[in-house]
CSV table of C-alpha atoms and ligand atoms in Angstrom, one decimal:
chain,number,residue,atom,x,y,z
A,1,MET,CA,-50.1,-20.1,93.5
A,2,LYS,CA,-52.2,-22.9,91.6
A,3,LYS,CA,-49.3,-25.4,92.5
A,4,ARG,CA,-49.2,-23.3,96.4
A,5,SER,CA,-53.3,-24.3,96.6
A,6,CYS,CA,-52.6,-27.4,95.0
A,7,CYS,CA,-49.9,-28.9,97.8
A,8,LEU,CA,-51.8,-26.6,100.5
A,9,ALA,CA,-55.0,-29.7,99.5
A,10,LEU,CA,-52.9,-32.6,99.6
A,11,SER,CA,-50.8,-31.9,102.9
A,12,ILE,CA,-53.9,-31.7,103.5
A,13,MET,CA,-55.7,-34.7,102.7
A,14,LEU,CA,-53.2,-35.8,103.9
A,15,ALA,CA,-53.4,-34.9,107.6
A,16,PHE,CA,-56.7,-35.5,107.8
A,17,MET,CA,-56.2,-39.5,106.4
A,18,PRO,CA,-56.2,-43.0,107.9
A,19,ALA,CA,-53.4,-44.6,108.5
A,20,SER,CA,-53.5,-47.9,108.1
A,21,ALA,CA,-52.7,-51.0,110.0
A,22,GLU,CA,-50.0,-52.9,108.8
A,23,THR,CA,-49.3,-57.1,108.6
A,24,LEU,CA,-45.9,-58.3,109.0
A,25,ILE,CA,-45.2,-61.8,106.6
A,26,SER,CA,-41.9,-62.9,109.0
A,27,GLU,CA,-38.9,-61.3,111.6
A,28,ARG,CA,-36.9,-63.5,108.8
A,29,PHE,CA,-35.2,-60.0,107.0
A,30,SER,CA,-36.1,-60.6,103.5
A,31,ALA,CA,-36.8,-57.4,100.7
A,32,ASP,CA,-38.3,-56.6,97.5
A,33,PRO,CA,-42.0,-58.1,97.3
A,34,SER,CA,-43.1,-59.8,94.2
A,35,ILE,CA,-47.3,-61.6,95.9
A,36,HIS,CA,-48.9,-63.6,93.4
A,37,PHE,CA,-51.9,-66.0,93.4
A,38,PHE,CA,-50.9,-69.1,92.3
A,39,ALA,CA,-52.8,-72.2,92.4
A,40,GLY,CA,-55.3,-71.2,95.8
A,41,LYS,CA,-52.4,-69.7,97.4
A,42,TYR,CA,-51.3,-66.5,98.0
A,43,TYR,CA,-46.8,-66.7,97.2
A,44,LEU,CA,-44.7,-64.3,98.0
A,45,TYR,CA,-41.3,-63.6,95.8
A,46,ALA,CA,-38.1,-61.9,98.1
A,47,THR,CA,-34.9,-61.0,98.3
A,48,ASN,CA,-33.1,-62.6,101.2
A,49,ASP,CA,-31.8,-60.1,104.1
A,50,GLN,CA,-31.2,-62.6,106.0
A,51,ASP,CA,-28.0,-64.0,104.3
A,52,ASN,CA,-26.3,-60.7,102.7
A,53,SER,CA,-23.6,-59.3,104.4
A,54,GLY,CA,-25.4,-56.4,106.2
A,55,THR,CA,-23.5,-53.4,104.4
A,56,TYR,CA,-24.4,-53.9,101.0
A,57,TRP,CA,-27.2,-56.5,99.1
A,58,ASP,CA,-25.3,-59.3,98.5
A,59,SER,CA,-26.9,-62.2,99.1
A,60,THR,CA,-27.6,-65.3,96.8
A,61,ASP,CA,-30.6,-66.4,96.8
A,62,TRP,CA,-34.3,-66.0,96.1
A,63,ARG,CA,-36.2,-66.6,100.3
A,64,LEU,CA,-40.6,-67.5,98.7
A,65,PHE,CA,-43.7,-67.0,101.7
A,66,SER,CA,-47.3,-68.1,101.3
A,67,SER,CA,-49.8,-68.0,103.3
A,68,ALA,CA,-53.9,-69.5,101.9
A,69,ASP,CA,-55.7,-66.5,104.0
A,70,LEU,CA,-53.5,-63.3,104.6
A,71,GLU,CA,-53.4,-63.3,107.4
A,72,SER,CA,-51.1,-66.6,108.6
A,73,TRP,CA,-47.8,-67.1,106.5
A,74,GLN,CA,-45.1,-69.9,106.3
A,75,ASP,CA,-41.7,-69.4,104.9
A,76,GLU,CA,-41.2,-71.4,102.7
A,77,GLY,CA,-36.8,-71.1,102.7
A,78,SER,CA,-33.9,-70.0,100.7
A,79,PHE,CA,-36.6,-72.0,97.3
A,80,LEU,CA,-34.1,-70.7,95.0
A,81,ASP,CA,-29.7,-70.0,94.1
A,82,ILE,CA,-28.7,-68.1,92.0
A,83,SER,CA,-26.5,-70.7,90.4
A,84,VAL,CA,-29.7,-72.3,89.5
A,85,PHE,CA,-27.9,-70.2,86.4
A,86,ALA,CA,-25.0,-71.6,85.6
A,87,TRP,CA,-23.9,-68.8,82.6
A,88,ALA,CA,-24.1,-65.8,86.2
A,89,GLU,CA,-21.2,-64.3,87.0
A,90,LYS,CA,-19.6,-65.4,90.7
A,91,THR,CA,-20.0,-62.5,92.3
A,92,ALA,CA,-23.7,-61.6,91.0
A,93,LYS,CA,-25.9,-61.3,93.0
A,94,ALA,CA,-29.9,-62.1,93.8
A,95,TRP,CA,-32.0,-58.6,93.8
A,96,ALA,CA,-35.3,-58.2,93.1
A,97,PRO,CA,-37.4,-60.4,91.7
A,98,GLY,CA,-40.8,-61.6,90.2
A,99,ALA,CA,-43.3,-64.1,88.4
A,100,ILE,CA,-45.9,-65.0,86.9
A,101,GLU,CA,-48.1,-67.7,86.3
A,102,ARG,CA,-48.9,-68.5,81.8
A,103,ASN,CA,-50.6,-71.9,81.3
A,104,GLY,CA,-50.2,-74.3,83.9
A,105,LYS,CA,-46.8,-73.0,84.2
A,106,PHE,CA,-44.6,-70.6,86.9
A,107,TYR,CA,-42.1,-68.2,85.6
A,108,PHE,CA,-39.5,-66.2,88.0
A,109,PHE,CA,-37.7,-63.8,86.4
A,110,ALA,CA,-34.4,-62.9,88.5
A,111,PRO,CA,-32.6,-59.7,88.6
A,112,VAL,CA,-28.8,-61.3,88.0
A,113,GLY,CA,-26.4,-59.2,89.3
A,114,GLY,CA,-26.7,-55.7,87.8
A,115,LYS,CA,-26.8,-56.2,84.7
A,116,GLN,CA,-29.0,-59.9,83.4
A,117,ILE,CA,-32.5,-60.0,84.0
A,118,GLY,CA,-32.8,-64.4,83.8
A,119,VAL,CA,-36.4,-66.6,83.7
A,120,ALA,CA,-36.9,-70.2,85.5
A,121,VAL,CA,-39.7,-71.9,85.2
A,122,SER,CA,-40.7,-74.9,86.9
A,123,ASP,CA,-44.4,-77.0,87.1
A,124,LYS,CA,-44.6,-75.5,90.9
A,125,PRO,CA,-45.2,-72.2,92.0
A,126,PHE,CA,-42.6,-73.3,95.1
A,127,THR,CA,-39.7,-75.7,94.1
A,128,GLY,CA,-38.3,-77.6,90.4
A,129,PHE,CA,-36.9,-73.4,89.3
A,130,LYS,CA,-35.0,-74.7,85.8
A,131,ASP,CA,-32.8,-72.4,83.4
A,132,PRO,CA,-34.5,-73.2,79.7
A,133,LEU,CA,-32.7,-70.4,78.2
A,134,GLY,CA,-29.5,-71.4,79.2
A,135,LYS,CA,-28.5,-67.2,78.6
A,136,ALA,CA,-29.9,-64.7,80.3
A,137,LEU,CA,-34.1,-63.2,78.8
A,138,ILE,CA,-31.8,-59.3,78.6
A,139,GLU,CA,-28.1,-58.1,79.0
A,140,THR,CA,-26.0,-55.7,79.1
A,141,PRO,CA,-24.7,-54.4,76.0
A,142,ARG,CA,-25.5,-57.0,74.5
A,143,ASP,CA,-30.1,-56.4,73.9
A,144,ALA,CA,-30.1,-53.0,72.0
A,145,ASN,CA,-32.2,-50.4,74.7
A,146,ALA,CA,-31.7,-52.8,77.9
A,147,GLY,CA,-29.8,-49.6,80.3
A,148,ALA,CA,-27.3,-49.2,82.1
A,149,GLU,CA,-28.6,-51.6,85.1
A,150,PRO,CA,-31.6,-53.9,84.1
A,151,ILE,CA,-32.5,-55.1,87.1
A,152,ASP,CA,-35.9,-55.7,88.6
A,153,PRO,CA,-37.8,-56.9,86.2
A,154,MET,CA,-41.8,-57.1,86.8
A,155,VAL,CA,-44.3,-59.1,84.4
A,156,PHE,CA,-47.5,-57.9,84.0
A,157,ILE,CA,-49.7,-60.3,81.5
A,158,ASP,CA,-52.7,-58.2,79.7
A,159,LYS,CA,-56.5,-59.3,79.5
A,160,ASP,CA,-54.7,-59.7,75.5
A,161,GLY,CA,-52.8,-61.9,76.9
A,162,GLN,CA,-50.1,-59.9,75.8
A,163,THR,CA,-46.9,-60.6,78.5
A,164,TYR,CA,-45.2,-57.3,78.9
A,165,LEU,CA,-41.7,-57.8,81.2
A,166,TYR,CA,-40.9,-54.1,83.6
A,167,PHE,CA,-38.1,-53.3,84.1
A,168,GLY,CA,-34.8,-50.7,84.9
A,169,THR,CA,-33.0,-48.2,87.0
A,170,ARG,CA,-33.3,-44.5,86.4
A,171,ILE,CA,-34.9,-45.1,82.9
A,172,PRO,CA,-37.4,-47.8,82.6
A,173,LYS,CA,-38.0,-50.3,80.4
A,174,VAL,CA,-41.0,-52.2,78.7
A,175,VAL,CA,-40.8,-54.9,76.6
A,176,LYS,CA,-42.7,-56.9,74.9
A,177,LEU,CA,-42.5,-61.1,75.7
A,178,LYS,CA,-43.7,-63.9,73.2
A,179,GLU,CA,-46.0,-66.8,74.7
A,180,ASN,CA,-43.2,-69.0,75.6
A,181,MET,CA,-42.4,-65.8,78.3
A,182,GLN,CA,-38.9,-66.4,77.5
A,183,GLN,CA,-37.8,-64.9,74.1
A,184,LEU,CA,-39.0,-60.9,73.5
A,185,ASP,CA,-41.6,-59.3,71.5
A,186,GLY,CA,-39.7,-56.7,69.9
A,187,ASP,CA,-38.1,-54.2,70.7
A,188,ILE,CA,-37.3,-52.7,74.1
A,189,GLN,CA,-39.1,-49.0,75.1
A,190,ASP,CA,-38.2,-46.9,77.9
A,191,ILE,CA,-41.3,-46.2,79.0
A,192,ILE,CA,-42.6,-42.7,79.3
A,193,ILE,CA,-43.8,-40.9,81.9
A,194,GLN,CA,-45.2,-37.1,81.6
A,195,GLY,CA,-46.2,-34.7,84.3
A,196,PHE,CA,-43.7,-34.9,86.9
A,197,PRO,CA,-43.6,-32.1,88.9
A,198,GLU,CA,-42.0,-28.7,88.0
A,199,ASP,CA,-41.7,-27.2,91.4
A,200,ASP,CA,-40.5,-30.6,92.6
A,201,LYS,CA,-37.1,-31.9,90.7
A,202,LYS,CA,-37.0,-35.3,93.2
A,203,LYS,CA,-40.1,-36.2,91.7
A,204,LYS,CA,-38.9,-39.1,88.4
A,205,TYR,CA,-37.4,-42.7,88.5
A,206,GLY,CA,-35.6,-44.7,89.6
A,207,GLU,CA,-36.7,-47.9,90.4
A,208,ALA,CA,-38.9,-50.4,91.1
A,209,PRO,CA,-41.1,-50.5,88.2
A,210,TYR,CA,-44.8,-52.2,88.9
A,211,LEU,CA,-47.7,-51.8,86.8
A,212,HIS,CA,-51.5,-53.1,87.3
A,213,GLU,CA,-54.4,-52.9,86.5
A,214,HIS,CA,-57.4,-50.9,87.8
A,215,ASN,CA,-60.9,-50.4,86.0
A,216,GLY,CA,-59.4,-50.4,83.2
A,217,THR,CA,-56.8,-47.9,83.2
A,218,TYR,CA,-52.9,-49.1,84.0
A,219,TYR,CA,-51.7,-47.9,86.8
A,220,PHE,CA,-47.7,-48.1,87.0
A,221,THR,CA,-46.0,-47.6,89.7
A,222,PHE,CA,-42.4,-46.9,90.8
A,223,SER,CA,-39.3,-45.8,93.7
A,224,THR,CA,-37.9,-42.4,92.7
A,225,GLY,CA,-35.0,-42.9,93.6
A,226,TRP,CA,-32.3,-43.2,96.6
A,227,PRO,CA,-34.5,-42.9,99.0
A,228,GLY,CA,-37.5,-43.3,96.8
A,229,GLN,CA,-40.1,-42.6,98.5
A,230,ILE,CA,-43.2,-44.6,95.7
A,231,VAL,CA,-45.9,-42.6,93.7
A,232,TYR,CA,-47.9,-43.7,90.3
A,233,ALA,CA,-49.0,-42.9,87.1
A,234,THR,CA,-52.0,-43.7,85.1
A,235,GLY,CA,-51.7,-45.4,81.3
A,236,ASN,CA,-54.6,-46.4,78.6
A,237,ASN,CA,-51.9,-48.3,77.3
A,238,PRO,CA,-49.4,-51.2,78.9
A,239,MET,CA,-46.6,-49.8,76.8
A,240,GLY,CA,-46.9,-46.2,77.3
A,241,PRO,CA,-47.4,-43.5,78.0
A,242,PHE,CA,-48.1,-43.1,81.4
A,243,THR,CA,-48.9,-39.6,83.3
A,244,TYR,CA,-47.9,-39.1,87.0
A,245,ARG,CA,-50.5,-38.8,89.3
A,246,GLY,CA,-48.9,-38.8,93.0
A,247,VAL,CA,-47.4,-40.0,95.7
A,248,VAL,CA,-48.3,-43.6,97.0
A,249,PHE,CA,-46.3,-44.6,100.3
A,250,ASP,CA,-43.8,-42.1,101.4
A,251,TYR,CA,-39.7,-42.1,102.5
A,252,LEU,CA,-39.0,-45.1,104.2
A,253,PRO,CA,-35.9,-43.9,106.1
A,254,ILE,CA,-33.2,-46.1,104.9
A,255,SER,CA,-31.8,-46.1,101.2
A,256,THR,CA,-34.2,-48.3,98.7
A,257,ASN,CA,-38.1,-48.0,98.6
A,258,HIS,CA,-39.9,-51.7,96.5
A,259,GLN,CA,-43.7,-51.9,96.3
A,260,ALA,CA,-46.3,-54.3,95.2
A,261,ILE,CA,-48.9,-54.2,94.3
A,262,ILE,CA,-52.5,-56.8,94.5
A,263,GLU,CA,-55.9,-57.1,93.5
A,264,LYS,CA,-58.8,-59.7,95.2
A,265,ASP,CA,-62.1,-60.2,96.1
A,266,GLY,CA,-62.2,-57.1,95.7
A,267,LYS,CA,-59.7,-56.1,97.6
A,268,SER,CA,-56.3,-54.4,97.0
A,269,TYR,CA,-53.1,-54.8,98.9
A,270,PHE,CA,-50.2,-52.9,98.9
A,271,PHE,CA,-46.6,-54.4,100.0
A,272,TYR,CA,-44.0,-52.9,100.7
A,273,HIS,CA,-40.4,-53.3,102.7
A,274,ASP,CA,-38.5,-51.4,105.8
A,275,GLY,CA,-35.7,-51.3,107.7
A,276,SER,CA,-37.8,-50.8,111.0
A,277,ALA,CA,-37.1,-53.9,112.9
A,278,SER,CA,-34.9,-54.7,115.5
A,279,GLY,CA,-31.2,-55.0,113.5
A,280,GLY,CA,-33.2,-53.6,110.9
A,281,GLY,CA,-31.4,-51.1,108.6
A,282,ASP,CA,-31.1,-50.5,104.9
A,283,HIS,CA,-29.9,-53.8,104.1
A,284,LYS,CA,-31.1,-55.6,106.6
A,285,ARG,CA,-34.9,-55.0,105.4
A,286,THR,CA,-38.0,-56.2,106.8
A,287,ILE,CA,-42.0,-57.5,103.8
A,288,ARG,CA,-44.8,-56.3,105.0
A,289,PHE,CA,-48.2,-55.1,103.8
A,290,THR,CA,-51.4,-52.5,104.3
A,291,GLU,CA,-54.9,-52.6,102.4
A,292,LEU,CA,-54.3,-49.5,99.3
A,293,GLN,CA,-58.0,-48.5,99.5
A,294,TYR,CA,-58.5,-45.7,95.8
A,295,ALA,CA,-60.8,-42.6,95.6
A,296,LYS,CA,-63.5,-42.2,94.2
A,297,ASP,CA,-62.1,-41.3,90.5
A,298,GLY,CA,-59.5,-44.4,90.9
A,299,SER,CA,-56.9,-42.0,92.7
A,300,ILE,CA,-54.5,-44.0,94.8
A,301,LEU,CA,-55.6,-42.6,98.8
A,302,PRO,CA,-51.9,-42.1,100.2
A,303,ILE,CA,-50.7,-45.1,102.1
A,304,ILE,CA,-49.9,-42.5,106.2
A,305,ILE,CA,-49.1,-46.6,108.3
A,306,LYS,CA,-50.3,-46.3,112.4
B,1,FUB,O1,-32.3,-55.2,97.1
B,1,FUB,C1,-31.1,-55.4,95.8
B,1,FUB,C2,-32.1,-53.6,95.6
B,1,FUB,O2,-32.5,-52.9,96.0
B,1,FUB,C3,-33.3,-54.4,94.8
B,1,FUB,O3,-33.3,-54.5,93.7
B,1,FUB,C4,-34.1,-53.4,94.7
B,1,FUB,O4,-35.7,-52.8,94.1
B,1,FUB,C5,-33.4,-52.6,96.2
B,1,FUB,O5,-35.2,-53.0,96.1
């Protein structure tokens, strides 16, 4: 009875939610947004769908877009090729990346094929990235508890300076990084998410882990699978556990869903991809964003695109 009234309440709430306007970053096919504000400018790192075969996510380089104001966007080109990682297998694909700035250096975390994560570093956010390690930062089965498919790296630096690397398919993983951003600082741990609704078996972790902090609460967002909703869970520690809170962004008519959230000047933005552009689809996605809003109690208002 309780569950039914909860679902009814959600449906009514969704029906009256104002729809959000979206902004398309570029007509060029790209996906898996990783959005940052570096050195006075927004930088968006992406998977390069334009160059894939159209039948799989098989591009081998990453694309970069930039913007001074979130309104006008520049295509900075194919800024990094998977060959920067000399150890990458010949068949390795370049999937959803993550990036971060630390002590004036820019770090790019990249899934290399489905089994490894590499890190590249540069003095500039848009060029010059080199592999300082000469080997994978994370690799399965080399590293204990790296999981079957260590992809979709995302990096978060907490207020106390501690860095956390999130990644993983089907089981979300987290590991602390040392200050040099090139060494793990402890064991890779599974992230515990509690409180998934018992009446919705589709609500589970799939991929696209993302951590952000808002008003002292840690928000862990992710896709529930293939296809997936973007849902969120909250907690008071970046390592978790997190408690399921609800849906942020509903299923898309394509097999993947992948989000990134940035807060700037008191506003929050939700970046995502979809397959709705002309000629688009599962493997030809385009990146868009819209405003993300919170209710007074800190819950995220579900996003419905106009
Ligand atoms: O772009 C390839 C894969 O599709 C990403 O790694 C996943 O997050 C999904 O968006």
